[in-house]
Short mmCIF file of C-alpha atoms and ligand atoms in Angstrom, two decimals:
data_model
loop_
_atom_site.label_atom_id
_atom_site.label_comp_id
_atom_site.label_asym_id
_atom_site.label_seq_id
_atom_site.Cartn_x
_atom_site.Cartn_y
_atom_site.Cartn_z
CA MET A 1 100.57 62.78 76.93
CA ARG A 2 97.76 63.37 79.46
CA GLY A 3 96.86 67.06 79.36
CA GLY A 4 97.56 67.35 83.07
CA MET A 5 94.64 69.70 83.54
CA ALA A 6 92.42 67.45 85.59
CA SER A 7 89.81 69.59 87.25
CA SER A 8 87.31 68.80 89.93
CA ALA A 9 83.96 67.64 88.62
CA GLY A 10 81.87 70.45 87.23
CA ASP A 11 84.73 72.96 86.93
CA ALA A 12 84.32 74.91 83.75
CA LEU A 13 87.34 76.05 81.78
CA SER A 14 87.44 79.48 80.21
CA PRO A 15 86.91 79.46 76.42
CA ALA A 16 90.54 80.51 75.96
CA GLU A 17 91.81 77.61 78.07
CA SER A 18 89.77 75.02 76.25
CA GLU A 19 90.73 76.52 72.87
CA ASP A 20 94.39 76.06 73.84
CA ILE A 21 93.80 72.40 74.57
CA ARG A 22 91.94 71.88 71.32
CA MET A 23 94.90 73.22 69.37
CA THR A 24 97.17 70.52 70.83
CA THR A 25 98.64 68.39 68.05
CA VAL A 26 97.92 64.75 68.63
CA ASP A 27 100.79 62.29 68.37
CA PHE A 28 99.68 59.05 66.71
CA SER A 29 103.06 57.29 66.98
CA GLU A 30 102.31 55.73 70.39
CA PRO A 31 99.29 53.50 70.95
CA PHE A 32 96.44 54.92 73.01
CA ASP A 33 94.72 52.97 75.74
CA VAL A 34 91.25 53.69 74.41
CA VAL A 35 90.29 54.78 70.90
CA VAL A 36 86.80 56.28 70.67
CA ALA A 37 85.24 56.49 67.20
CA GLY A 38 82.65 59.29 67.09
CA GLY A 39 82.17 62.58 68.87
CA GLY A 40 78.58 62.71 70.17
CA ASN A 41 77.10 62.13 73.60
CA ALA A 42 77.91 58.41 73.77
CA ALA A 43 81.52 58.98 72.67
CA LEU A 44 82.10 61.74 75.20
CA CYS A 45 80.52 59.81 78.08
CA ALA A 46 82.81 56.88 77.22
CA ALA A 47 85.89 59.09 76.84
CA ILE A 48 85.33 60.90 80.16
CA THR A 49 84.73 57.66 82.05
CA ALA A 50 87.79 56.00 80.51
CA ALA A 51 89.96 59.02 81.29
CA ARG A 52 88.71 59.05 84.87
CA GLY A 53 89.68 55.36 84.98
CA GLY A 54 93.26 56.37 84.21
CA ALA A 55 93.30 55.61 80.48
CA ARG A 56 94.98 57.60 77.73
CA VAL A 57 92.06 58.33 75.43
CA VAL A 58 91.67 59.68 71.92
CA VAL A 59 88.33 60.77 70.42
CA LEU A 60 88.21 60.53 66.63
CA GLU A 61 85.42 62.81 65.43
CA GLY A 62 84.67 62.50 61.72
CA ALA A 63 83.12 65.96 61.53
CA PRO A 64 84.93 69.30 61.58
CA GLN A 65 84.98 71.03 64.97
CA PHE A 66 82.00 73.29 64.22
CA TYR A 67 79.83 70.27 63.40
CA ARG A 68 81.13 68.11 66.26
CA GLY A 69 78.65 66.05 68.18
CA GLY A 70 76.45 64.40 65.55
CA ASN A 71 72.76 64.20 66.29
CA THR A 72 73.38 64.94 69.95
CA ARG A 73 73.56 68.61 68.89
CA HIS A 74 69.83 68.49 68.12
CA THR A 75 68.65 66.87 71.33
CA ARG A 76 66.86 68.55 74.20
CA ASN A 77 66.34 65.95 76.86
CA LEU A 78 66.90 62.48 78.24
CA ARG A 79 64.50 60.08 79.95
CA CYS A 80 65.23 59.00 83.52
CA ALA A 81 63.50 56.88 86.12
CA HIS A 82 63.40 58.83 89.40
CA ASP A 83 61.71 58.89 92.77
CA GLY A 84 60.17 62.34 92.43
CA THR A 85 62.79 64.24 94.40
CA ALA A 86 64.78 65.35 91.31
CA PRO A 87 64.47 69.13 90.86
CA THR A 88 64.54 68.67 87.08
CA MET A 89 61.36 66.58 86.74
CA THR A 90 57.97 66.23 88.30
CA GLY A 91 57.41 62.73 89.46
CA PRO A 92 57.91 60.06 90.45
CA TYR A 93 58.65 57.97 87.36
CA GLU A 94 59.29 54.47 88.65
CA GLU A 95 61.57 52.00 86.87
CA ALA A 96 58.58 49.68 86.37
CA GLU A 97 56.62 52.41 84.59
CA PHE A 98 59.60 53.24 82.37
CA LEU A 99 59.89 49.54 81.50
CA ASP A 100 56.16 49.33 80.74
CA ASP A 101 56.48 52.32 78.42
CA LEU A 102 59.45 50.72 76.67
CA MET A 103 57.69 47.36 76.28
CA ARG A 104 54.64 49.11 74.83
CA VAL A 105 56.46 51.14 72.16
CA THR A 106 58.76 48.29 71.15
CA GLY A 107 56.02 45.65 71.27
CA GLY A 108 58.48 43.60 73.36
CA ASN A 109 61.18 43.94 70.71
CA THR A 110 63.97 44.60 73.21
CA ASP A 111 66.63 42.63 75.07
CA ARG A 112 64.88 42.59 78.43
CA ASP A 113 68.06 42.28 80.53
CA LEU A 114 69.71 45.19 78.76
CA ALA A 115 66.49 47.21 78.94
CA GLU A 116 66.17 46.68 82.70
CA MET A 117 69.81 47.51 83.21
CA THR A 118 69.52 50.69 81.12
CA ILE A 119 66.51 51.82 83.13
CA ALA A 120 68.18 51.01 86.47
CA HIS A 121 71.23 53.07 85.46
CA SER A 122 69.05 55.90 84.16
CA THR A 123 68.46 56.90 87.80
CA GLU A 124 72.15 57.92 88.08
CA LEU A 125 72.35 60.08 84.96
CA ILE A 126 71.23 63.47 86.26
CA GLY A 127 73.77 63.16 89.06
CA TRP A 128 76.58 61.94 86.84
CA LEU A 129 76.01 64.48 84.08
CA GLY A 130 75.73 67.15 86.78
CA GLU A 131 79.17 66.12 88.07
CA GLN A 132 80.55 66.73 84.59
CA GLY A 133 79.09 70.25 84.67
CA VAL A 134 75.91 69.65 82.62
CA ARG A 135 73.00 71.81 83.78
CA PHE A 136 69.28 71.15 83.46
CA GLN A 137 66.15 73.28 83.20
CA PRO A 138 63.35 73.19 85.76
CA PRO A 139 60.58 70.68 84.85
CA LEU A 140 58.87 71.53 81.59
CA GLY A 141 55.12 71.96 81.28
CA GLY A 142 53.19 72.96 78.16
CA THR A 143 52.51 71.00 75.00
CA LEU A 144 55.19 68.33 75.31
CA SER A 145 53.92 66.63 78.50
CA LEU A 146 57.38 65.21 79.24
CA GLY A 147 57.92 67.01 82.55
CA LYS A 148 57.59 63.82 84.57
CA THR A 149 59.79 61.55 82.47
CA ASN A 150 62.44 63.70 80.79
CA ALA A 151 65.09 66.09 82.05
CA PHE A 152 65.81 69.00 79.67
CA PHE A 153 69.37 70.22 79.14
CA LEU A 154 69.97 73.88 79.83
CA GLY A 155 71.28 75.08 76.46
CA GLY A 156 69.99 71.96 74.69
CA GLY A 157 72.14 69.16 73.34
CA ARG A 158 74.78 71.62 72.18
CA GLY A 159 75.11 72.96 75.71
CA GLU A 160 75.47 69.42 77.02
CA LEU A 161 78.08 68.58 74.38
CA ASN A 162 80.16 71.69 74.94
CA THR A 163 80.29 70.90 78.64
CA LEU A 164 81.28 67.27 78.02
CA TYR A 165 83.99 68.32 75.54
CA ARG A 166 85.38 70.80 78.07
CA GLN A 167 85.39 68.13 80.74
CA ALA A 168 87.00 65.52 78.46
CA GLU A 169 89.75 67.92 77.42
CA ALA A 170 90.34 68.95 81.02
CA LEU A 171 90.86 65.27 81.83
CA GLY A 172 93.51 65.02 79.11
CA VAL A 173 91.46 63.33 76.41
CA SER A 174 92.89 64.04 72.95
CA VAL A 175 90.24 65.09 70.45
CA VAL A 176 90.90 64.96 66.72
CA TYR A 177 88.34 66.68 64.49
CA ASP A 178 87.87 66.10 60.79
CA ALA A 179 89.17 62.60 61.39
CA PRO A 180 86.77 60.06 59.90
CA VAL A 181 87.59 56.44 60.62
CA ILE A 182 87.95 54.90 57.16
CA ALA A 183 89.11 51.41 58.14
CA LEU A 184 89.44 49.22 61.22
CA MET A 185 92.14 46.60 61.78
CA VAL A 186 90.31 43.81 63.60
CA THR A 187 91.49 40.20 63.86
CA ASP A 188 89.06 37.63 65.24
CA GLY A 189 87.25 40.18 67.37
CA PHE A 190 90.49 41.82 68.53
CA PHE A 191 90.85 45.52 67.73
CA VAL A 192 94.33 46.62 66.69
CA SER A 193 93.98 50.04 65.11
CA ALA A 194 91.74 52.53 63.33
CA GLN A 195 92.74 54.13 60.07
CA ILE A 196 91.72 57.77 59.83
CA MET A 197 91.86 60.41 57.13
CA HIS A 198 93.16 63.62 58.68
CA ASP A 199 94.90 66.68 57.29
CA GLY A 200 94.80 65.19 53.80
CA ARG A 201 96.53 61.92 54.68
CA GLN A 202 95.94 58.60 56.36
CA HIS A 203 97.06 57.89 59.92
CA SER A 204 96.97 54.65 61.86
CA VAL A 205 95.66 55.13 65.40
CA ARG A 206 96.52 52.14 67.56
CA GLY A 207 94.77 51.35 70.82
CA LYS A 208 94.34 48.68 73.46
CA ALA A 209 90.55 48.98 73.23
CA LEU A 210 87.96 50.48 70.89
CA VAL A 211 84.70 52.21 71.74
CA ALA A 212 82.50 52.54 68.64
CA ALA A 213 80.11 55.47 69.15
CA SER A 214 79.63 56.71 65.62
CA GLY A 215 75.83 56.69 65.31
CA GLY A 216 73.60 55.06 62.70
CA PHE A 217 73.61 55.23 58.88
CA GLU A 218 70.68 57.60 58.38
CA ALA A 219 72.75 60.13 56.42
CA ASN A 220 73.85 57.52 53.90
CA VAL A 221 71.20 57.91 51.20
CA GLU A 222 72.73 55.16 49.04
CA TRP A 223 72.38 52.73 51.95
CA LEU A 224 68.78 53.88 52.61
CA LYS A 225 68.04 53.31 48.92
CA GLN A 226 68.79 49.59 49.35
CA TYR A 227 65.52 49.36 51.28
CA TRP A 228 63.50 52.34 50.00
CA GLY A 229 64.58 52.53 46.38
CA PRO A 230 64.69 55.91 44.60
CA ALA A 231 62.13 57.31 47.12
CA ALA A 232 65.06 57.83 49.52
CA ASP A 233 66.30 60.62 47.22
CA ASN A 234 63.37 62.66 48.52
CA PHE A 235 64.00 61.98 52.21
CA LEU A 236 65.30 64.77 54.39
CA ILE A 237 67.78 63.83 57.11
CA ARG A 238 66.98 65.63 60.36
CA GLY A 239 70.49 65.31 61.76
CA THR A 240 74.15 65.37 60.87
CA PRO A 241 75.40 64.48 57.38
CA TYR A 242 78.36 62.71 59.05
CA ASN A 243 76.43 59.68 60.34
CA ARG A 244 76.98 57.55 57.25
CA GLY A 245 77.35 54.25 59.06
CA ASP A 246 80.90 53.61 57.84
CA VAL A 247 82.12 52.26 61.19
CA LEU A 248 78.94 50.19 61.57
CA ARG A 249 79.56 48.65 58.14
CA MET A 250 83.22 47.90 59.03
CA LEU A 251 82.17 46.21 62.27
CA LEU A 252 79.54 44.07 60.58
CA ASP A 253 82.08 43.15 57.90
CA ALA A 254 84.51 42.19 60.68
CA GLY A 255 82.03 39.60 61.94
CA ILE A 256 80.16 41.48 64.68
CA MET A 257 76.59 40.27 65.25
CA PRO A 258 74.01 42.72 63.89
CA VAL A 259 70.96 43.88 65.85
CA GLY A 260 67.82 45.72 64.70
CA ASP A 261 65.84 45.67 61.48
CA PRO A 262 68.04 47.11 58.69
CA THR A 263 64.98 48.13 56.67
CA GLN A 264 63.54 50.30 59.45
CA CYS A 265 64.14 53.93 60.30
CA HIS A 266 62.40 56.48 62.51
CA ALA A 267 60.71 58.90 60.10
CA VAL A 268 58.44 61.85 60.93
CA ALA A 269 56.67 64.50 58.88
CA ILE A 270 58.81 67.61 58.57
CA ASP A 271 58.58 70.83 56.61
CA ALA A 272 59.52 70.02 53.01
CA ARG A 273 61.47 73.29 52.85
CA ALA A 274 63.95 72.01 55.47
CA PRO A 275 67.56 71.58 54.33
CA ARG A 276 68.63 68.13 53.14
CA PHE A 277 70.56 67.60 56.40
CA ASP A 278 70.59 69.02 59.91
CA GLY A 279 67.18 70.78 59.93
CA GLY A 280 66.81 69.58 63.52
CA ILE A 281 63.70 70.10 65.61
CA ALA A 282 62.77 73.49 64.17
CA THR A 283 61.45 71.91 60.97
CA ARG A 284 59.12 69.38 62.62
CA LEU A 285 55.42 69.98 61.95
CA ASP A 286 52.61 69.19 64.35
CA SER A 287 49.75 70.63 62.26
CA VAL A 288 48.56 67.30 60.80
CA VAL A 289 45.82 66.56 63.37
CA PHE A 290 44.22 69.99 62.92
CA GLY A 291 43.24 69.73 59.25
CA ILE A 292 43.64 67.39 56.32
CA VAL A 293 46.73 66.07 54.56
CA VAL A 294 46.68 65.60 50.80
CA ASN A 295 49.17 64.20 48.33
CA ARG A 296 50.38 65.54 44.96
CA GLU A 297 47.02 64.52 43.47
CA ALA A 298 45.22 66.62 46.12
CA LYS A 299 43.80 63.41 47.67
CA ARG A 300 43.71 62.48 51.34
CA PHE A 301 45.45 59.18 52.13
CA TYR A 302 45.23 58.53 55.91
CA ASP A 303 43.13 59.32 58.98
CA GLU A 304 44.73 62.53 60.30
CA GLY A 305 42.88 62.23 63.61
CA GLU A 306 43.60 58.59 64.41
CA ASP A 307 45.23 59.29 67.78
CA THR A 308 47.01 62.02 69.73
CA TRP A 309 49.92 63.48 67.80
CA PRO A 310 52.74 62.19 70.07
CA LYS A 311 51.44 58.64 69.57
CA ARG A 312 51.07 58.99 65.81
CA TYR A 313 53.65 61.46 64.62
CA ALA A 314 56.24 58.80 63.84
CA ILE A 315 53.98 57.03 61.30
CA TRP A 316 53.63 60.08 59.07
CA GLY A 317 57.17 60.03 57.71
CA ARG A 318 56.55 56.53 56.38
CA LEU A 319 53.08 57.43 55.03
CA ILE A 320 54.49 60.36 53.07
CA ALA A 321 57.36 58.17 51.83
CA GLN A 322 54.70 56.01 50.15
CA GLN A 323 53.05 58.94 48.30
CA PRO A 324 53.94 60.06 44.76
CA GLU A 325 57.19 62.05 44.80
CA GLN A 326 57.25 61.64 48.61
CA ILE A 327 55.48 64.92 49.20
CA ALA A 328 52.26 65.87 51.00
CA TYR A 329 50.53 69.05 52.18
CA SER A 330 48.99 69.75 55.57
CA ILE A 331 46.00 72.07 55.07
CA ILE A 332 44.25 73.99 57.85
CA ASP A 333 42.13 77.11 58.20
CA SER A 334 42.51 80.19 60.37
CA ARG A 335 40.93 78.53 63.42
CA SER A 336 43.85 76.12 63.82
CA ILE A 337 46.91 78.17 62.94
CA ARG A 338 47.79 78.93 66.57
CA LEU A 339 47.11 75.48 68.04
CA PHE A 340 50.50 73.85 67.36
CA MET A 341 54.21 74.53 67.53
CA PRO A 342 54.95 76.14 64.15
CA SER A 343 57.75 75.18 61.80
CA ILE A 344 60.59 77.64 61.34
CA PHE A 345 59.17 78.35 57.86
CA PRO A 346 55.97 80.39 57.54
CA ALA A 347 52.82 78.63 56.31
CA VAL A 348 51.73 79.16 52.69
CA GLN A 349 48.68 81.43 53.00
CA ALA A 350 45.72 82.15 50.69
CA ASP A 351 42.20 83.56 50.87
CA THR A 352 40.60 80.73 48.92
CA ILE A 353 41.28 77.02 48.47
CA THR A 354 41.73 77.62 44.73
CA GLU A 355 44.42 80.21 45.38
CA LEU A 356 46.07 77.89 47.94
CA ALA A 357 46.13 75.07 45.39
CA GLY A 358 47.77 77.40 42.88
CA LYS A 359 50.48 78.35 45.35
CA LEU A 360 51.14 74.68 46.13
CA GLU A 361 51.07 73.76 42.42
CA LEU A 362 48.18 71.34 43.05
CA ASP A 363 45.23 70.93 40.70
CA PRO A 364 42.72 73.58 42.01
CA PRO A 365 39.48 71.70 41.16
CA ALA A 366 40.91 68.51 42.71
CA LEU A 367 41.76 70.28 45.99
CA GLU A 368 38.39 72.13 46.01
CA ASN A 369 36.68 68.78 45.60
CA THR A 370 38.66 67.08 48.40
CA VAL A 371 38.00 69.93 50.83
CA ALA A 372 34.30 70.12 49.90
CA LYS A 373 33.80 66.36 50.40
CA PHE A 374 35.65 66.49 53.70
CA ASN A 375 33.62 69.48 54.93
CA ALA A 376 30.35 67.75 53.98
CA ALA A 377 31.36 64.65 55.98
CA VAL A 378 32.19 66.50 59.23
CA GLN A 379 29.75 65.59 62.04
CA PRO A 380 28.70 67.91 64.86
CA GLY A 381 30.90 67.60 67.95
CA THR A 382 32.74 69.49 70.69
CA PHE A 383 36.27 70.29 69.55
CA ASP A 384 38.96 69.69 72.18
CA HIS A 385 42.46 69.08 70.92
CA THR A 386 43.70 68.02 74.37
CA VAL A 387 41.63 64.80 74.35
CA LEU A 388 40.36 62.28 71.79
CA ASP A 389 37.25 64.38 71.09
CA ASP A 390 34.00 63.47 69.30
CA CYS A 391 34.63 65.58 66.18
CA ARG A 392 34.72 63.06 63.35
CA THR A 393 33.68 62.49 59.77
CA ALA A 394 31.04 60.08 58.48
CA GLY A 395 30.81 58.33 55.13
CA LEU A 396 34.36 58.92 53.85
CA ALA A 397 36.48 56.02 52.58
CA ILE A 398 39.33 57.52 54.62
CA PRO A 399 37.74 58.85 57.83
CA LYS A 400 39.06 61.46 60.21
CA SER A 401 38.33 60.03 63.66
CA HIS A 402 38.95 63.05 65.93
CA TRP A 403 39.39 66.80 65.69
CA ALA A 404 37.49 66.92 62.37
CA ARG A 405 36.35 70.50 61.77
CA THR A 406 35.33 72.02 58.47
CA ILE A 407 38.05 73.88 56.62
CA GLU A 408 36.15 77.01 55.68
CA GLU A 409 37.39 80.07 57.57
CA PRO A 410 39.96 82.03 55.55
CA PRO A 411 42.76 82.65 55.41
CA PHE A 412 43.70 79.07 54.56
CA TYR A 413 47.16 77.76 55.35
CA ALA A 414 49.34 74.91 54.10
CA TYR A 415 52.69 73.36 54.97
CA PRO A 416 54.47 71.09 52.48
CA LEU A 417 55.64 67.87 54.17
CA ARG A 418 58.40 65.35 53.47
CA PRO A 419 59.70 62.31 55.37
CA GLY A 420 62.31 63.43 57.91
CA ILE A 421 64.63 60.60 58.96
CA THR A 422 65.74 60.75 62.59
CA PHE A 423 67.74 57.52 62.94
CA THR A 424 68.11 53.96 61.67
CA TYR A 425 67.66 50.81 63.77
CA LEU A 426 70.45 48.55 62.49
CA GLY A 427 73.34 48.27 64.93
CA VAL A 428 75.82 45.98 66.64
CA ARG A 429 74.92 43.46 69.32
CA VAL A 430 76.42 44.11 72.77
CA ASN A 431 76.28 42.47 76.19
CA LYS A 432 75.78 44.05 79.63
CA ASN A 433 79.40 45.23 79.62
CA ALA A 434 78.81 47.10 76.35
CA ARG A 435 81.18 44.59 74.77
CA MET A 436 80.34 43.81 71.14
CA LEU A 437 79.49 40.19 70.36
CA MET A 438 80.72 38.21 67.39
CA LYS A 439 78.23 36.47 65.11
CA ASP A 440 78.73 33.22 67.08
CA GLY A 441 77.71 35.01 70.30
CA LYS A 442 81.23 35.20 71.81
CA PRO A 443 82.24 38.57 73.28
CA THR A 444 84.96 40.42 71.37
CA ALA A 445 88.28 40.81 73.15
CA ASN A 446 88.52 44.60 73.37
CA MET A 447 85.68 46.17 71.39
CA TYR A 448 82.87 48.16 72.97
CA ALA A 449 79.92 50.10 71.57
CA ALA A 450 77.66 52.86 72.86
CA GLY A 451 74.84 55.08 71.63
CA GLU A 452 72.85 54.94 68.44
CA ILE A 453 75.19 52.31 66.95
CA MET A 454 73.89 49.78 69.53
CA ALA A 455 70.55 51.33 70.53
CA GLY A 456 68.69 48.58 68.63
CA ASN A 457 69.59 46.19 71.49
CA VAL A 458 67.17 48.11 73.72
CA LEU A 459 64.91 49.84 71.20
CA GLY A 460 64.17 47.21 68.59
CA LYS A 461 61.17 49.12 67.26
CA GLY A 462 59.23 52.35 67.87
CA TYR A 463 60.46 55.29 69.92
CA LEU A 464 60.24 56.69 73.41
CA ALA A 465 61.15 60.37 73.64
CA GLY A 466 64.52 60.86 75.33
CA ILE A 467 65.62 57.21 75.36
CA GLY A 468 68.31 57.75 72.71
CA MET A 469 70.33 59.92 75.07
CA THR A 470 69.61 57.59 77.99
CA ILE A 471 70.99 54.58 76.10
CA GLY A 472 74.02 56.59 74.93
CA THR A 473 74.87 57.90 78.38
CA VAL A 474 74.37 54.57 80.17
CA PHE A 475 76.31 52.51 77.63
CA GLY A 476 78.90 55.25 77.09
CA ARG A 477 79.81 55.09 80.76
CA ILE A 478 79.86 51.27 80.82
CA ALA A 479 81.90 51.10 77.61
CA GLY A 480 84.39 53.70 78.87
CA GLU A 481 84.85 51.86 82.15
CA GLY A 482 85.21 48.48 80.44
CA ALA A 483 87.67 49.81 77.87
CA ALA A 484 89.82 51.51 80.53
CA THR A 485 89.83 48.40 82.72
CA HIS A 486 90.83 46.26 79.75
CA ALA A 487 93.61 48.70 78.85
CA ASN A 488 94.92 48.82 82.43
CA ASN A 489 95.23 45.03 82.69
C1 LIG B 501 66.39 66.37 65.37
C2 LIG B 501 66.69 65.33 66.41
C3 LIG B 501 66.26 65.52 67.72
C4 LIG B 501 66.51 64.55 68.68
N1 LIG B 501 66.12 64.79 69.97
C5 LIG B 501 66.40 63.88 70.93
C6 LIG B 501 66.13 64.16 72.31
O1 LIG B 501 65.68 65.25 72.68
N2 LIG B 501 66.41 63.19 73.22
C7 LIG B 501 66.95 61.97 72.85
O2 LIG B 501 67.17 61.13 73.70
N3 LIG B 501 67.27 61.71 71.56
C8 LIG B 501 67.01 62.63 70.60
N4 LIG B 501 67.38 62.37 69.31
C9 LIG B 501 68.14 61.13 69.04
C10 LIG B 501 69.59 61.40 69.52
O3 LIG B 501 70.14 62.39 68.69
C11 LIG B 501 70.48 60.18 69.51
O4 LIG B 501 69.88 59.10 70.18
C12 LIG B 501 71.82 60.48 70.22
O5 LIG B 501 72.30 61.75 69.93
C13 LIG B 501 72.82 59.45 69.81
O6 LIG B 501 74.08 59.79 70.34
P1 LIG B 501 75.36 59.12 69.72
O7 LIG B 501 76.52 59.69 70.46
O8 LIG B 501 75.20 57.66 69.64
O9 LIG B 501 75.37 59.61 68.18
P2 LIG B 501 75.64 61.06 67.57
O10 LIG B 501 75.40 62.14 68.56
O11 LIG B 501 74.89 61.14 66.30
O12 LIG B 501 77.20 61.05 67.29
C14 LIG B 501 77.76 60.23 66.28
C15 LIG B 501 79.15 60.76 66.04
O13 LIG B 501 79.89 59.87 65.20
C16 LIG B 501 80.60 60.66 64.27
N5 LIG B 501 80.96 59.78 63.15
C17 LIG B 501 80.16 59.21 62.23
N6 LIG B 501 80.87 58.47 61.38
C18 LIG B 501 82.16 58.55 61.78
C19 LIG B 501 83.40 57.99 61.32
N7 LIG B 501 83.47 57.19 60.24
N8 LIG B 501 84.54 58.29 61.99
C20 LIG B 501 84.51 59.11 63.08
N9 LIG B 501 83.38 59.67 63.55
C21 LIG B 501 82.23 59.38 62.91
C22 LIG B 501 79.69 61.81 63.96
O14 LIG B 501 80.38 62.91 63.38
C23 LIG B 501 79.17 62.11 65.35
O15 LIG B 501 80.05 62.93 66.07
C24 LIG B 501 67.17 63.34 68.32
C25 LIG B 501 67.62 63.14 67.01
C26 LIG B 501 67.39 64.14 66.06
C27 LIG B 501 67.91 63.93 64.65
#
């Protein structure tokens, strides 16, 4: 059953060769050694490692082939500790500094042992991914300031995924697309089989071990509504529509210990014109700090200049979620239009605030009034968007603490904003071997988890750019190795 096309690390197959392998019909009559549920970064890292460990592996990807790879398709980078010699990052970025950063953003809401282990293993990732054929860009400068901490994939997350799929297939991993796991047979923490829907009928896929790598539940609006109510109908999901949390739900129902706050999700402000799903990074908007943000009633509702954008951008999704109809408008004038990375959609433009209000369907006198009051409150200062400058307002109930400049030079611009959900925090509890734990704390017999579905063990709260892919790659490798070892014994 192994494809018999094992290639040396980094060998790339021609598109025709890999297409041939993809067309292979998978035989479900014999049990596999390792069944991997999901088809993103964590799944592929697990599948490759398990195959290298001699296991017969099947990847069950719920999405069709074109949409394979979940939210990994949208990623650009991963965070790694390193000693400064890596050609992909400036440095060094010591493990202790990485841990400090993680403790700060999570407020200590992390399993410290797992966090330290993740960070220690992060030093191996550039090398390991490189061995699979993944290529990286030179260190990145510019507005993101991640050149020291994060390595950027050449070709983005899609490039990384395509390489990992090629490598997995070359190692004989069977990949089944359009194969959502719809049920799991689990008895007392022992995995027996996964039920999939494929080609219009159900199949039972048996295996000696399971790796669950099927992401969070952020695309399941009904589930989000349990915590957010009808407001969730107005949320936009930044990633794949296929991460509905079905496998997560099955695991929790089977008695696996949960981790992470089910009511929490990572939500940022994105362009309200983005599609309901899969808008990715091109719809993110960084204009907030440069002007004012008003709601449907043309009223400001939060300090737009509280802190630098990277430190604050993740609170804006939640703030907008609390506004009427979950919509807001970022308003700037011509002096700021070139200061941020634009959205893929052009700004709404007008020569007067009244005209702008009309185009946004806001009450023109109300917006005129808000802008006039804001302009009157702006204090003299020296504008510098690279630091926490001294441009602020005085006397407003809702101040703007930095970068406050009058909005008076036409043309005026606006971007409509909605909450954009990146991921959810609820997951399954694992130990250092990526083995899932039952509610009583006992390790399961043969069930492993990697990626977003268990990220809450390390990232209980907040976010650190690039850590999602770090957690997925580290735990994917550990899960794959553990599952293969279990299957071999
Ligand atoms: C716009 C955007 C940008 C991001 N940028 C970055 C970044 O630059 N760096 C970073 O570290 N993180 C980033 N993230 C977070 C990152 O995407 C995740 O941390 C990471 O991709 C998780 O990998 P994963 O393999 O666990 O999940 P995913 O890549 O989401 O894969 C989950 C897989 O499970 C499949 N699946 C779901 N349900 C089922 C089922 N029932 N049966 C079978 N398969 C199923 C899906 O189809 C998918 O293939 C970003 C997220 C978004 C939305």
